[in-house]
Coordinates of C-alpha atoms in Angstrom, one line a residue:
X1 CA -21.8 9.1 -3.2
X2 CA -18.8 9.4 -5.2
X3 CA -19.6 9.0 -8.9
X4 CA -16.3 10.2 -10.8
X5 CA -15.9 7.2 -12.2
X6 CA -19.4 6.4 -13.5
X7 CA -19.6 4.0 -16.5
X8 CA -16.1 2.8 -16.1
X9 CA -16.2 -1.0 -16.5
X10 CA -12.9 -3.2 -15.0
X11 CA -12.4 -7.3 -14.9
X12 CA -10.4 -7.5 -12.0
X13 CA -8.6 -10.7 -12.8
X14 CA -6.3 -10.4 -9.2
X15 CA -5.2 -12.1 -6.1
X16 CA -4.2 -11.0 -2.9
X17 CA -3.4 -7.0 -2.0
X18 CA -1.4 -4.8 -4.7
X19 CA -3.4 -5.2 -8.0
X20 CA -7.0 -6.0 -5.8
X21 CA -6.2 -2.6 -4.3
X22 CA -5.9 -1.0 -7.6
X23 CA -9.8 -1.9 -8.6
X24 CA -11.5 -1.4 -5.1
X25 CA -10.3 2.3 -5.0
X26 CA -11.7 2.4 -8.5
X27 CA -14.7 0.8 -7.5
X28 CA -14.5 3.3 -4.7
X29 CA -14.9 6.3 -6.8
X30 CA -17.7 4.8 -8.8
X31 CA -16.7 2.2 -11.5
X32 CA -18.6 -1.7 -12.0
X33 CA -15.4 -3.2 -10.9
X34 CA -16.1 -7.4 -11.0
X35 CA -13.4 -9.8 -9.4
X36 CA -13.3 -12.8 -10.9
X37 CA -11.6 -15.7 -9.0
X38 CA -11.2 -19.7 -9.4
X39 CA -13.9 -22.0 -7.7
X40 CA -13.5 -21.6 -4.1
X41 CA -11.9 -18.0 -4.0
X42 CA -8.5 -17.0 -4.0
X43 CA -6.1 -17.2 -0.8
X44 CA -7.1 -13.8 0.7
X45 CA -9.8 -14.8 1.6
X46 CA -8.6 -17.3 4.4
X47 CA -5.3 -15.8 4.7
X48 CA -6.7 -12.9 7.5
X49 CA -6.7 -16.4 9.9
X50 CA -2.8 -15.9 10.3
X51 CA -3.0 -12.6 11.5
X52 CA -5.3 -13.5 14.5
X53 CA -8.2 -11.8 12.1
X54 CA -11.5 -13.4 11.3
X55 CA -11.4 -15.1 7.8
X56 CA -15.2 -16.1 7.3
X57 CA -18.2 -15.0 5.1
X58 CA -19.8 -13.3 7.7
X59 CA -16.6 -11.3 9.0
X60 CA -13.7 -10.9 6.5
X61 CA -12.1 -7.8 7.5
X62 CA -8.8 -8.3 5.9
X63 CA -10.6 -9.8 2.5
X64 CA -12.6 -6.9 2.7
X65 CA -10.4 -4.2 2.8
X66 CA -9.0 -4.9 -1.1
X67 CA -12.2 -5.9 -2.3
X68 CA -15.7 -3.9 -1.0
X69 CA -17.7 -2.3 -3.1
X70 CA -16.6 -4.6 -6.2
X71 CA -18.9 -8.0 -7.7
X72 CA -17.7 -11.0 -7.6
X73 CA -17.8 -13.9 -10.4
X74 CA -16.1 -17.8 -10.0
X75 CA -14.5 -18.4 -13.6
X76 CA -12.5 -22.2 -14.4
X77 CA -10.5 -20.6 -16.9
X78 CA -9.5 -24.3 -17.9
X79 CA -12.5 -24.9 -19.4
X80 CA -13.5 -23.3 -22.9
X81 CA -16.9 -22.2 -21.7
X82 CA -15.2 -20.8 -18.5
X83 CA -12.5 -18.8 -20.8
X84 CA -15.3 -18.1 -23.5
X85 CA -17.3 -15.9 -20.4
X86 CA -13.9 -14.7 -19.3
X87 CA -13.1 -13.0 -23.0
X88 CA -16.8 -11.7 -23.3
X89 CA -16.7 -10.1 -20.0
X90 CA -13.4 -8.0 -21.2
X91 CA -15.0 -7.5 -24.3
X92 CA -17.8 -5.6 -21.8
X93 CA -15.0 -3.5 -19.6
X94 CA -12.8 -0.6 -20.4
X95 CA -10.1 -1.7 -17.8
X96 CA -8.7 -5.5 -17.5
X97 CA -6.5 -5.8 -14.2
X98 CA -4.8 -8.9 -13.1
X99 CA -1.4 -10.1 -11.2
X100 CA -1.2 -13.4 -12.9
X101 CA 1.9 -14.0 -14.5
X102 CA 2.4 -13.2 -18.2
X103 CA 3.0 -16.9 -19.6
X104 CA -0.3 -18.1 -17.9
X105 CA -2.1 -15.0 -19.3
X106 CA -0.5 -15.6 -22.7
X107 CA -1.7 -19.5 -22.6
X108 CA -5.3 -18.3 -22.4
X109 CA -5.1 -15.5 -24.9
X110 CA -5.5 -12.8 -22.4
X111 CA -1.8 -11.2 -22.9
X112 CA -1.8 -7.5 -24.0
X113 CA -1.1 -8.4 -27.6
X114 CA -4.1 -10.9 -28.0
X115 CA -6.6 -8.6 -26.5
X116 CA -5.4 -5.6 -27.7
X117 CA -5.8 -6.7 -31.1
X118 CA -9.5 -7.7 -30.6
X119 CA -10.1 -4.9 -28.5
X120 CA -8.4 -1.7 -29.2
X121 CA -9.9 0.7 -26.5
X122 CA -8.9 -1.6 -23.9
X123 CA -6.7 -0.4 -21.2
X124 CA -4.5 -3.7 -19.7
X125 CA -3.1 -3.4 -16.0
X126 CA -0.3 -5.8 -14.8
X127 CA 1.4 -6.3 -12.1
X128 CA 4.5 -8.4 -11.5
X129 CA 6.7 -9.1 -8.8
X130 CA 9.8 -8.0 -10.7
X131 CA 8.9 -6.5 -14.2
X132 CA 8.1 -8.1 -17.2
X133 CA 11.7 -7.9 -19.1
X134 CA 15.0 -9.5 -18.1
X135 CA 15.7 -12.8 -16.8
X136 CA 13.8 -13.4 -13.8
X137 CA 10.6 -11.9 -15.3
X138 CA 9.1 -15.1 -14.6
X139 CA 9.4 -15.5 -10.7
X140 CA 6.9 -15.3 -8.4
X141 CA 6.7 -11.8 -6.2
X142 CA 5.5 -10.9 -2.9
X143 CA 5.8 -7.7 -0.9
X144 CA 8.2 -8.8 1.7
X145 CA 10.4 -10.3 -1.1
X146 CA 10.2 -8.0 -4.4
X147 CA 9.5 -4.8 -2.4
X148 CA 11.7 -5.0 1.0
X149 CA 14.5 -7.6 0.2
X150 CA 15.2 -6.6 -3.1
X151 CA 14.6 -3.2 -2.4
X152 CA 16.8 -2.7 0.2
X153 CA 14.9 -2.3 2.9
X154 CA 15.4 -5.3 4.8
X155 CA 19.5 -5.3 4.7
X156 CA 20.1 -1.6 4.4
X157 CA 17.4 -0.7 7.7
X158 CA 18.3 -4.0 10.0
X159 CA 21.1 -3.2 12.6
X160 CA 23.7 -4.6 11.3
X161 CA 24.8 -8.0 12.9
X162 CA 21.1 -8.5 14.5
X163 CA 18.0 -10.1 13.2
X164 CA 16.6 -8.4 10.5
X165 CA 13.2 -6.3 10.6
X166 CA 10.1 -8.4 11.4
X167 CA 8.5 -7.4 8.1
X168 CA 4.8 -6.4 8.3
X169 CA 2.1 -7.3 5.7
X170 CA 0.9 -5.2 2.5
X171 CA 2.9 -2.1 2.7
X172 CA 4.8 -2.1 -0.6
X173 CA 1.5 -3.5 -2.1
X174 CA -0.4 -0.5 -1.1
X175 CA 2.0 1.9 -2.4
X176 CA 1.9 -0.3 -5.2
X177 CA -1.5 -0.4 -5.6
X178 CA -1.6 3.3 -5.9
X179 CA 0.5 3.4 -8.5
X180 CA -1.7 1.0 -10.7
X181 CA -4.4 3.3 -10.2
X182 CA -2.5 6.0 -11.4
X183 CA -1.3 4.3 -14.5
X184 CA -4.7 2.8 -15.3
X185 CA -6.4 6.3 -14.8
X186 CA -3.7 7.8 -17.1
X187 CA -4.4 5.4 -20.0
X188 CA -8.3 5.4 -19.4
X189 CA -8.0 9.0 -20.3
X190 CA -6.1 8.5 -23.4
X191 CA -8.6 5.6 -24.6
X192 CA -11.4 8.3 -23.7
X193 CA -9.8 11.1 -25.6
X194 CA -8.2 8.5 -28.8
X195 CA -10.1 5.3 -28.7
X196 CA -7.1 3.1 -28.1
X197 CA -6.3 1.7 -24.9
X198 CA -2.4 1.1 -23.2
X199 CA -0.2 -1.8 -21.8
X200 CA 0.3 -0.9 -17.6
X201 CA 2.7 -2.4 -16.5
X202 CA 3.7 -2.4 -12.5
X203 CA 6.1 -4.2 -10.2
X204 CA 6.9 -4.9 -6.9
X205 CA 10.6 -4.3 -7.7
X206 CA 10.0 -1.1 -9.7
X207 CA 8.3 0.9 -7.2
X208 CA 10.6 0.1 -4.6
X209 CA 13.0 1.6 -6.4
X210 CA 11.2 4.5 -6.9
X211 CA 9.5 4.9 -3.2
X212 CA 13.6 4.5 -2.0
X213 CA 15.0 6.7 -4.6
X214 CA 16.8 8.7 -2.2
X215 CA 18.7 6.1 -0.6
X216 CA 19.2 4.5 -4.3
X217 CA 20.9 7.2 -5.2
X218 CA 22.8 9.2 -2.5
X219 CA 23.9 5.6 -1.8
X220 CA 26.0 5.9 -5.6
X221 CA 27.7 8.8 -4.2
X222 CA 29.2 8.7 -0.2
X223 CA 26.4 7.2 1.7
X224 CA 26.7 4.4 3.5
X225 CA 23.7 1.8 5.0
X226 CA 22.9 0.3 7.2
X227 CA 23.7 3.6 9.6
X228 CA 24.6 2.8 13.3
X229 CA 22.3 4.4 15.7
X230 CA 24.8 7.0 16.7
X231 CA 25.7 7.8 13.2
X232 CA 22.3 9.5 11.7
X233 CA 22.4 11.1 8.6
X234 CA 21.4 14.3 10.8
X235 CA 21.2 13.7 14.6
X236 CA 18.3 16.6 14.0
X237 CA 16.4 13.7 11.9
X238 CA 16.4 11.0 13.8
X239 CA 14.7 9.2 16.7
X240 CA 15.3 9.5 20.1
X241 CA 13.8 7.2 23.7
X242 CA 12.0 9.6 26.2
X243 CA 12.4 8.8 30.4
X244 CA 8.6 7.2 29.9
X245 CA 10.3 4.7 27.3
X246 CA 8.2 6.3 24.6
X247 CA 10.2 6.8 21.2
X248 CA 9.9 10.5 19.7
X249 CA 11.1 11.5 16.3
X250 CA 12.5 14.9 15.3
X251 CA 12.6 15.9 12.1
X252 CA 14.5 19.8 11.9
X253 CA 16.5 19.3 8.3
X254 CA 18.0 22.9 8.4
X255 CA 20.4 22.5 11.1
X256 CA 21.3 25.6 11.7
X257 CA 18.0 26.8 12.3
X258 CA 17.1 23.7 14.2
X259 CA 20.0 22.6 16.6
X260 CA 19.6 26.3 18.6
X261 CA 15.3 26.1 19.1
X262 CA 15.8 22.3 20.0
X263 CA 18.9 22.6 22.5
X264 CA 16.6 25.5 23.7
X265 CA 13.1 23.0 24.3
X266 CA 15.9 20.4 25.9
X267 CA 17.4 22.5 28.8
X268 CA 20.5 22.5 26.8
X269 CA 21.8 26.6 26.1
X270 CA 24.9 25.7 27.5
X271 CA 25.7 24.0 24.1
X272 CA 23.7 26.2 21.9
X273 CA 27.1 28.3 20.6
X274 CA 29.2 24.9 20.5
X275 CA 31.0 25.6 17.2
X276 CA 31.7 21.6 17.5
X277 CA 27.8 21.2 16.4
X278 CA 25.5 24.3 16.0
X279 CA 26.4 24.2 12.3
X280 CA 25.7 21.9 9.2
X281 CA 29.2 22.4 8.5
X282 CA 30.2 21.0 11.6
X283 CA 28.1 17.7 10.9
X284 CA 30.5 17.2 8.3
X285 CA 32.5 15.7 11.2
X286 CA 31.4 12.4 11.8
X287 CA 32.9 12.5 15.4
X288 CA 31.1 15.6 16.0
X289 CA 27.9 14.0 14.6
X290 CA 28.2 11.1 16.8
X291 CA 29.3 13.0 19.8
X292 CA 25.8 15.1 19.3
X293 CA 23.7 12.1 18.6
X294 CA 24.8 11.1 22.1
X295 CA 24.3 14.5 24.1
X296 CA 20.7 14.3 22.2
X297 CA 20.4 10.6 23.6
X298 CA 20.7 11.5 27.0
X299 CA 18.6 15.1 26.8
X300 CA 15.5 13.0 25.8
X301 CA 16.0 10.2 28.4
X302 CA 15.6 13.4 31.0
X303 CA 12.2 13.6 29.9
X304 CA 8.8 12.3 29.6
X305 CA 6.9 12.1 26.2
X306 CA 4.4 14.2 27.4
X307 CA 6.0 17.0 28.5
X308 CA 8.2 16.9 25.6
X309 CA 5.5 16.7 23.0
X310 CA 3.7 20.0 24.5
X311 CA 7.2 21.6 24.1
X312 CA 7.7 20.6 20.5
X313 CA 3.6 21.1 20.1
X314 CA 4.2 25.3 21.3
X315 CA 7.4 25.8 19.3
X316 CA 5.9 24.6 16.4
X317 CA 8.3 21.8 15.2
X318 CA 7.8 18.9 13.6
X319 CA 7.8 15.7 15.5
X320 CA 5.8 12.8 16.1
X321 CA 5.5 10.3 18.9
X322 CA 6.2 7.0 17.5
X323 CA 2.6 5.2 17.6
X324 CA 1.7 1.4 17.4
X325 CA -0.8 -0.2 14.9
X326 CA -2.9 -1.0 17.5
X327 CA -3.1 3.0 18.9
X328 CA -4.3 3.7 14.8
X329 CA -8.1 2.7 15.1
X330 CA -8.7 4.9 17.9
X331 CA -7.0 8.0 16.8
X332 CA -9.2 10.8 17.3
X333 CA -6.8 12.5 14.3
X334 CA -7.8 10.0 12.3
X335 CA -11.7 9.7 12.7
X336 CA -11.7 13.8 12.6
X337 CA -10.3 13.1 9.0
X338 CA -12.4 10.1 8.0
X339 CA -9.4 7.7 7.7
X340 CA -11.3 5.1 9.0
X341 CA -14.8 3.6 8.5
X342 CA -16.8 2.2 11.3
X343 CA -18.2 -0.8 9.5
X344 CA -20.8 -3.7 11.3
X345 CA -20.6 -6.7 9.4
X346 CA -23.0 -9.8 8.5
X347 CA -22.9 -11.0 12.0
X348 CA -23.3 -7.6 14.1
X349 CA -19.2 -7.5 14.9
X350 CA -17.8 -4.1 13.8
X351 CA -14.4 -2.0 12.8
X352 CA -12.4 0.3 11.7
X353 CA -11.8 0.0 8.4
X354 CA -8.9 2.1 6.4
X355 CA -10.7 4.2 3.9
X356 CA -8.9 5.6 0.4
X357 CA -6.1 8.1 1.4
X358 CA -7.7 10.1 -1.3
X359 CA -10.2 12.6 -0.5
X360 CA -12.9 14.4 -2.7
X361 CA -15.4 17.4 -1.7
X362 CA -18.1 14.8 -1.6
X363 CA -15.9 11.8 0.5
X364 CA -17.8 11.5 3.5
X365 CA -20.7 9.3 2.3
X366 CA -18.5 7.1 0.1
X367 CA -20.4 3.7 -0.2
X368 CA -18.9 0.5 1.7
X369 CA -20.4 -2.3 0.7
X370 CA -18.7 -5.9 2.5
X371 CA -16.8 -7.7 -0.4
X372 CA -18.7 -10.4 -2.8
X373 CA -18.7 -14.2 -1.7
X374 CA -17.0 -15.8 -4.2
X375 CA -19.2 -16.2 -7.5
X376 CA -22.3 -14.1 -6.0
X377 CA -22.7 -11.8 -9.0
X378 CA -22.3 -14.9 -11.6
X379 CA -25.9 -14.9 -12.3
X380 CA -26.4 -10.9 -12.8
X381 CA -23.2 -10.4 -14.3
X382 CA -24.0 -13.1 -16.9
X383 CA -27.6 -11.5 -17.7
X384 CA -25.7 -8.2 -17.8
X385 CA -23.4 -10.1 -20.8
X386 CA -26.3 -11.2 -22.9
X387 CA -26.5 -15.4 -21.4
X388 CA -30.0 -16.3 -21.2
X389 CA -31.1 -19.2 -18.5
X390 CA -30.6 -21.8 -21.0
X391 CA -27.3 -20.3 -21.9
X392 CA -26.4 -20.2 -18.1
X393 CA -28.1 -23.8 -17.4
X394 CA -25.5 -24.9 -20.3
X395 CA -22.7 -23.5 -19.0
X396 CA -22.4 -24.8 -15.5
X397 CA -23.3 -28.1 -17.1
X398 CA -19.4 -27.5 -18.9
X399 CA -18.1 -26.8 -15.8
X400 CA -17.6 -23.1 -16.6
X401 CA -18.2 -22.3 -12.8
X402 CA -16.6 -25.2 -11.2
X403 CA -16.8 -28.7 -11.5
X404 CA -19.9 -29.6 -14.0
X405 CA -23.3 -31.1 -12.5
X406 CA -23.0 -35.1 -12.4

């Protein structure tokens, strides 16, 4: 059991993957981390039906995988009793979290500034598609937009004049999500050590920046994207198809150590002492280069993936066979690492869940609990605040839950 956040109390006030990732590793590691949602749930909890997943109480494995191990509470924040619970259930946390956007956050008094002022110790997450400053502040953000369109990654990795990448869901939010644990822990520290809490603030946009800084910045200077095939930044980095139609990737980034040892594994010494491309300087020739990218083309089609992997495997190099999402679950590399968590639900169906990509001494008994129905920790959580049953009784009667009893 992981307890290294113990006593750490969050209101996870989120929707969808990024910020909802944020609280479950937190409620990973040991904090009372309690979603609240709108009557009904939010849209990840049906949205796993797109992706061929199942998207029901019983079995919710992609609802589950941004929210386990957290409570659950349905809030109608349009109410006053609903919003009244709302501001008494921060007043009960250490952490607030949400992705709603800042005017509708202001409107109910649960902006930074307002809940700050009550509230002092209270660390305040956010996350916003493109940052809370300039002039589109205000639009809405997803992954595949904030993170890969406006990040580059869609125009810049897309050969150019075909269709552009079939994007795949949640990977921006996950990196993302990581780095609004890493703020929130950060500023729960310093309202530990000083008694007053910090504004987080994360986006979309901003982390794309930073998780592409490379290209954001050699792209300033005499880079160019997107890169033709034959035209790698090092034909030593790059990825090549094997005779078995598997795709292998190299990665040797000091050339000149690199290009002998690999022309060597390839049946290729005749070119070893090629002054055209042995050397780093010689790459500076971008027919040379392109000529190489080629000759390394044709040396990997000669071969099978296996034969090359035990190659590459006894010299010691680093390379990877490229693998498929589907290959992921049943990766013995994986399970020997405790990646993944073999999880039955409800109804007896099972999988592999992800686990945190964070590891402690004592990881391998971390709790997994399946993620709240929507609202199933009203009752306790409102005992927990203080609400008697009459209290409780009153409230759903003013529709604090939902629509009020006729």
């Amino acid at each position: 059991m992981i307890e290294l956040l113990k006593g750490v109390k969050v209101v996870d006030f989120t929707t969808m993957v990024a910020a909802p990732a944020a609280a479950k590793l937190m409620a990973d590691w040991g904090a009372d981390v309690v979603k609240v949602e709108a009557p009904g749930g939010e849209v990840l909890r049906v949205l796993g039906a797109s992706m061929g997943a199942p998207a029901k109480p019983e079995e919710n494995p992609i609802f589950d995988l941004y929210n386990a191990n957290k409570k659950g509470m349905t809030l109608d924040l349009k109410t006053e009793a609903g919003l009244d619970v709302m501001v008494k259930l921060i007043a009960w946390a250490d952490v607030f979290i949400s992705n709603v956007r800042l005017e509708s956050l202001k409107k109910l008094g649960l902006d930074y500034e307002t809940l700050s002022a009550k509230y002092p110790s209270l660390v305040w997450t956010h996350f916003s598609g493109y940052g809370l400053q300039g002039d589109e502040a205000g639009r809405p953000g997803y992954d595949m937009a904030a993170y890969w369109a406006r990040g580059g990654f869609v125009a810049d990795l897309s050969p150019k004049g075909e269709h552009p990448l079939h994007l795949p869901t949640g990977i921006g939010d996950g990196i993302c999500g990581l780095a609004l644990l890493s703020g929130t822990l950060a500023a729960l520290r310093q309202a530990e050590q000083t008694g007053l809490g910090q504004e987080v603030r994360v986006s979309l946009y901003g982390t794309a920046i930073y998780a592409n800084g490379v290209q954001v910045i050699s792209t300033q200077y005499q880079d160019v994207f997107p890169k033709p095939y034959h035209r790698p930044t090092s034909p030593l980095m790059h990825s090549y198809r094997t005779k078995d139609g598997e795709i292998m990737v190299i990665v040797l980034p000091v050339h000149d150590k690199g290009y002998p040892q690999l022309m060597k594994l390839l049946d290729r010494e005749d070119l070893i002492d090629d002054d055209r491309y042995a050397t780093q300087a010689a790459m500076a020739n971008p027919q040379h280069k392109e000529e190489l990218t080629h000759i390394l083309e044709e040396a990997f089609a000669q071969f099978d993936s296996q034969t090359l992997s035990e190659r590459f495997l006894a010299a010691d190099i680093t390379f990877e066979r490229a693998r498929h999402f589907e290959e992921i679950a049943h990766d013995p590399q994986a399970q020997a690492n405790h990646y993944l968590y073999d999880y039955q639900f409800a109804n007896g169906h099972r999988a592999q869940m992800p686990t945190s990509p964070v590891h402690f001494s004592d990881n391998l008994d971390m709790p997994y609990h399946a993620a709240p129905l929507a609202g199933a920790d009203n009752q306790a959580m409102l005992k927990k605040l203080g609400y008697g049953e009459a209290e409780i009784e009153a409230l759903k009667e003013q529709g604090a839950f939902g629509k009020a009893k006729k």
